[in-house]
Every structure is written in structure tokens, then in C-alpha cells.
């Protein structure tokens, strides 16, 4: 299996980085081939330029990095996003990846009847989001309305026609005990050790 990880956090000492480490360890134990797209280290530019938008409309990306990411997504059996939730939504770099890389003729196409979208990543078996935040889960759900679920799972991937969508959310990361954070990491590594 080939698993593409789209990772977005600029600080190497973050809990997201610890998550990346255990997910990678688990996938290696499960004999997955791992393709890491580290958006911060690779200095991915989230900004859609006029040239990008022209290429988007023509279904032909112009940025070599965007083209490369698209080709790598085509080979993915599984896709995992790891990022923090800032101000109740994904960081700008993750949003830019969605805008610029998850493009027509690469990840989806318009239905020939003119209504709806059809998925193009034929090998893709699952999409998993792993996020961290400092809000309690109930507050994010009831007061904010689970924006990540609405935006990424429903608006983006479900609209494109993808199934087997999962969201693993770690809440109150800064306020829980170190023991709990370690337990989360151990459970996460085990989960991806059994990933198929």
C-alpha cells in the first residue's frame, strides 16, 4: 500500500509532529510505502496566482510543485492529512493545498451530465484527517459547528465523490496531562500498525 501524508505544521516540537512520527512508525510496521508531503519544509505556497487560476480553469496546472503533488496523489492508496486547527479551521497552507492541488482533471472531474463531481483517484481507498486543537470537543461541536467536518469531509471530499472518510480529533491538547498525550500517541501508532 502507498500512503500519502499531507503534513502542515511549522514547529518541529509540536504535538502534530509527534503524531506524524507515530503514524509513520505504524505505517512502516504495516509495510506501507510512505510519501510525505511536508508543506512547511517544502515551502509550499498556498496562494493561488492569476497563472494558477488560468491553469485551474484549463485543467492544466502550471506550478511544478503542484504538478508533482498531483502526480503523487494519483498513486495513493490512502491519504492522510495532519494539521492543527487554528481559529476553528485548517491553517492557510492546508487550505492552499486544497485550492491548488485538489484540482479538476487530477482529483475530480465534472460529471458529463453537468451536475455533480466524479472522483479520479481510482486507487484511493480512504482519506483520514488527524487534527489537534485546544478547544473542548463539545464546544467545537456545539458552538462552532465542527467546521473541519463540514469543510473538508463534506464540502471537499464527499462532494468529489470519495468515500471512507475519517476524522481523528485531539482536543484540549495543551491542557490534558502528559500521560494522556502519550496514551493518544501509543493508540494512534497501534491504529496505523493495523492499517490496511
PDB file of N, CA and C in Angstrom, residues 2-43:
ATOM      1  N   UNK A   2       0.416   2.250  -0.707  1.00  0.00           N
ATOM      2  CA  UNK A   2       1.124   3.528  -0.742  1.00  0.00           C
ATOM      3  C   UNK A   2       0.265   4.578  -0.039  1.00  0.00           C
ATOM      4  N   UNK A   3       0.789   5.157   1.023  1.00  0.00           N
ATOM      5  CA  UNK A   3       0.059   6.159   1.789  1.00  0.00           C
ATOM      6  C   UNK A   3       0.734   7.513   1.636  1.00  0.00           C
ATOM      7  N   UNK A   4      -0.038   8.478   1.161  1.00  0.00           N
ATOM      8  CA  UNK A   4       0.439   9.855   1.059  1.00  0.00           C
ATOM      9  C   UNK A   4       0.006  10.599   2.316  1.00  0.00           C
ATOM     10  N   UNK A   5       0.966  11.244   2.973  1.00  0.00           N
ATOM     11  CA  UNK A   5       0.685  12.069   4.146  1.00  0.00           C
ATOM     12  C   UNK A   5       0.909  13.528   3.765  1.00  0.00           C
ATOM     13  N   UNK A   6      -0.124  14.345   3.939  1.00  0.00           N
ATOM     14  CA  UNK A   6      -0.006  15.788   3.740  1.00  0.00           C
ATOM     15  C   UNK A   6       0.097  16.403   5.133  1.00  0.00           C
ATOM     16  N   UNK A   7       1.277  16.924   5.443  1.00  0.00           N
ATOM     17  CA  UNK A   7       1.564  17.410   6.797  1.00  0.00           C
ATOM     18  C   UNK A   7       1.771  18.918   6.790  1.00  0.00           C
ATOM     19  N   UNK A   8       1.123  19.603   7.758  1.00  0.00           N
ATOM     20  CA  UNK A   8       1.257  21.053   7.839  1.00  0.00           C
ATOM     21  C   UNK A   8       1.366  21.499   9.293  1.00  0.00           C
ATOM     22  N   UNK A   9       2.586  21.734   9.725  1.00  0.00           N
ATOM     23  CA  UNK A   9       2.855  22.427  10.997  1.00  0.00           C
ATOM     24  C   UNK A   9       4.301  22.902  10.937  1.00  0.00           C
ATOM     25  N   UNK A  10       4.537  24.204  11.182  1.00  0.00           N
ATOM     26  CA  UNK A  10       5.889  24.739  11.015  1.00  0.00           C
ATOM     27  C   UNK A  10       6.845  24.445  12.160  1.00  0.00           C
ATOM     28  N   UNK A  11       6.325  24.001  13.321  1.00  0.00           N
ATOM     29  CA  UNK A  11       7.171  23.840  14.509  1.00  0.00           C
ATOM     30  C   UNK A  11       7.458  22.358  14.749  1.00  0.00           C
ATOM     31  N   UNK A  12       8.750  22.000  14.744  1.00  0.00           N
ATOM     32  CA  UNK A  12       9.122  20.590  14.891  1.00  0.00           C
ATOM     33  C   UNK A  12       8.843  20.041  16.284  1.00  0.00           C
ATOM     34  N   UNK A  13       8.680  20.917  17.278  1.00  0.00           N
ATOM     35  CA  UNK A  13       8.384  20.461  18.626  1.00  0.00           C
ATOM     36  C   UNK A  13       6.891  20.351  18.916  1.00  0.00           C
ATOM     37  N   UNK A  14       6.065  20.457  17.902  1.00  0.00           N
ATOM     38  CA  UNK A  14       4.612  20.440  18.095  1.00  0.00           C
ATOM     39  C   UNK A  14       4.087  19.026  18.351  1.00  0.00           C
ATOM     40  N   UNK A  15       2.881  18.966  18.896  1.00  0.00           N
ATOM     41  CA  UNK A  15       2.221  17.668  19.085  1.00  0.00           C
ATOM     42  C   UNK A  15       1.884  17.052  17.723  1.00  0.00           C
ATOM     43  N   UNK A  16       1.604  17.891  16.746  1.00  0.00           N
ATOM     44  CA  UNK A  16       1.371  17.382  15.385  1.00  0.00           C
ATOM     45  C   UNK A  16       2.590  16.621  14.876  1.00  0.00           C
ATOM     46  N   UNK A  17       3.780  17.120  15.204  1.00  0.00           N
ATOM     47  CA  UNK A  17       4.993  16.438  14.763  1.00  0.00           C
ATOM     48  C   UNK A  17       5.139  15.078  15.441  1.00  0.00           C
ATOM     49  N   UNK A  18       4.748  15.000  16.714  1.00  0.00           N
ATOM     50  CA  UNK A  18       4.745  13.711  17.417  1.00  0.00           C
ATOM     51  C   UNK A  18       3.741  12.760  16.767  1.00  0.00           C
ATOM     52  N   UNK A  19       2.590  13.303  16.353  1.00  0.00           N
ATOM     53  CA  UNK A  19       1.581  12.498  15.651  1.00  0.00           C
ATOM     54  C   UNK A  19       2.153  11.973  14.340  1.00  0.00           C
ATOM     55  N   UNK A  20       2.815  12.848  13.594  1.00  0.00           N
ATOM     56  CA  UNK A  20       3.423  12.425  12.332  1.00  0.00           C
ATOM     57  C   UNK A  20       4.393  11.268  12.563  1.00  0.00           C
ATOM     58  N   UNK A  21       5.181  11.354  13.617  1.00  0.00           N
ATOM     59  CA  UNK A  21       6.170  10.330  13.918  1.00  0.00           C
ATOM     60  C   UNK A  21       5.525   8.978  14.196  1.00  0.00           C
ATOM     61  N   UNK A  22       4.477   8.953  15.034  1.00  0.00           N
ATOM     62  CA  UNK A  22       3.870   7.658  15.374  1.00  0.00           C
ATOM     63  C   UNK A  22       3.049   7.098  14.223  1.00  0.00           C
ATOM     64  N   UNK A  23       2.409   7.972  13.448  1.00  0.00           N
ATOM     65  CA  UNK A  23       1.661   7.495  12.271  1.00  0.00           C
ATOM     66  C   UNK A  23       2.622   6.855  11.275  1.00  0.00           C
ATOM     67  N   UNK A  24       3.749   7.521  11.047  1.00  0.00           N
ATOM     68  CA  UNK A  24       4.766   6.987  10.144  1.00  0.00           C
ATOM     69  C   UNK A  24       5.307   5.650  10.649  1.00  0.00           C
ATOM     70  N   UNK A  25       5.588   5.575  11.960  1.00  0.00           N
ATOM     71  CA  UNK A  25       6.079   4.311  12.539  1.00  0.00           C
ATOM     72  C   UNK A  25       5.066   3.193  12.353  1.00  0.00           C
ATOM     73  N   UNK A  26       3.802   3.493  12.627  1.00  0.00           N
ATOM     74  CA  UNK A  26       2.755   2.490  12.469  1.00  0.00           C
ATOM     75  C   UNK A  26       2.626   2.011  11.034  1.00  0.00           C
ATOM     76  N   UNK A  27       2.643   2.946  10.101  1.00  0.00           N
ATOM     77  CA  UNK A  27       2.520   2.587   8.679  1.00  0.00           C
ATOM     78  C   UNK A  27       3.706   1.742   8.217  1.00  0.00           C
ATOM     79  N   UNK A  28       4.907   2.064   8.709  1.00  0.00           N
ATOM     80  CA  UNK A  28       6.086   1.262   8.340  1.00  0.00           C
ATOM     81  C   UNK A  28       5.936  -0.177   8.847  1.00  0.00           C
ATOM     82  N   UNK A  29       5.425  -0.318  10.076  1.00  0.00           N
ATOM     83  CA  UNK A  29       5.206  -1.662  10.627  1.00  0.00           C
ATOM     84  C   UNK A  29       4.178  -2.433   9.801  1.00  0.00           C
ATOM     85  N   UNK A  30       3.248  -1.703   9.190  1.00  0.00           N
ATOM     86  CA  UNK A  30       2.228  -2.328   8.343  1.00  0.00           C
ATOM     87  C   UNK A  30       2.707  -2.481   6.900  1.00  0.00           C
ATOM     88  N   UNK A  31       3.998  -2.199   6.667  1.00  0.00           N
ATOM     89  CA  UNK A  31       4.624  -2.341   5.347  1.00  0.00           C
ATOM     90  C   UNK A  31       4.031  -1.412   4.285  1.00  0.00           C
ATOM     91  N   UNK A  32       3.626  -0.227   4.705  1.00  0.00           N
ATOM     92  CA  UNK A  32       3.156   0.769   3.751  1.00  0.00           C
ATOM     93  C   UNK A  32       4.346   1.531   3.177  1.00  0.00           C
ATOM     94  N   UNK A  33       4.235   1.887   1.934  1.00  0.00           N
ATOM     95  CA  UNK A  33       5.167   2.840   1.332  1.00  0.00           C
ATOM     96  C   UNK A  33       4.638   4.227   1.671  1.00  0.00           C
ATOM     97  N   UNK A  34       5.475   5.068   2.256  1.00  0.00           N
ATOM     98  CA  UNK A  34       5.035   6.378   2.739  1.00  0.00           C
ATOM     99  C   UNK A  34       5.585   7.475   1.841  1.00  0.00           C
ATOM    100  N   UNK A  35       4.691   8.349   1.406  1.00  0.00           N
ATOM    101  CA  UNK A  35       5.073   9.519   0.621  1.00  0.00           C
ATOM    102  C   UNK A  35       4.653  10.750   1.422  1.00  0.00           C
ATOM    103  N   UNK A  36       5.618  11.427   2.038  1.00  0.00           N
ATOM    104  CA  UNK A  36       5.339  12.580   2.884  1.00  0.00           C
ATOM    105  C   UNK A  36       5.438  13.877   2.092  1.00  0.00           C
ATOM    106  N   UNK A  37       4.347  14.620   2.105  1.00  0.00           N
ATOM    107  CA  UNK A  37       4.339  15.980   1.563  1.00  0.00           C
ATOM    108  C   UNK A  37       4.367  16.924   2.767  1.00  0.00           C
ATOM    109  N   UNK A  38       5.555  17.355   3.146  1.00  0.00           N
ATOM    110  CA  UNK A  38       5.733  18.234   4.313  1.00  0.00           C
ATOM    111  C   UNK A  38       5.640  19.673   3.799  1.00  0.00           C
ATOM    112  N   UNK A  39       4.443  20.245   3.882  1.00  0.00           N
ATOM    113  CA  UNK A  39       4.179  21.520   3.221  1.00  0.00           C
ATOM    114  C   UNK A  39       5.051  22.661   3.733  1.00  0.00           C
ATOM    115  N   UNK A  40       5.423  22.616   5.010  1.00  0.00           N
ATOM    116  CA  UNK A  40       6.250  23.696   5.571  1.00  0.00           C
ATOM    117  C   UNK A  40       7.704  23.560   5.149  1.00  0.00           C
ATOM    118  N   UNK A  41       8.266  22.368   5.296  1.00  0.00           N
ATOM    119  CA  UNK A  41       9.662  22.162   4.888  1.00  0.00           C
ATOM    120  C   UNK A  41       9.839  22.380   3.383  1.00  0.00           C
ATOM    121  N   UNK A  42       8.836  21.998   2.624  1.00  0.00           N
ATOM    122  CA  UNK A  42       8.928  22.113   1.160  1.00  0.00           C
ATOM    123  C   UNK A  42       8.482  23.484   0.672  1.00  0.00           C
ATOM    124  N   UNK A  43       8.177  24.373   1.622  1.00  0.00           N
ATOM    125  CA  UNK A  43       7.820  25.768   1.329  1.00  0.00           C
ATOM    126  C   UNK A  43       6.719  25.875   0.286  1.00  0.00           C
TER     127      UNK A  43
END
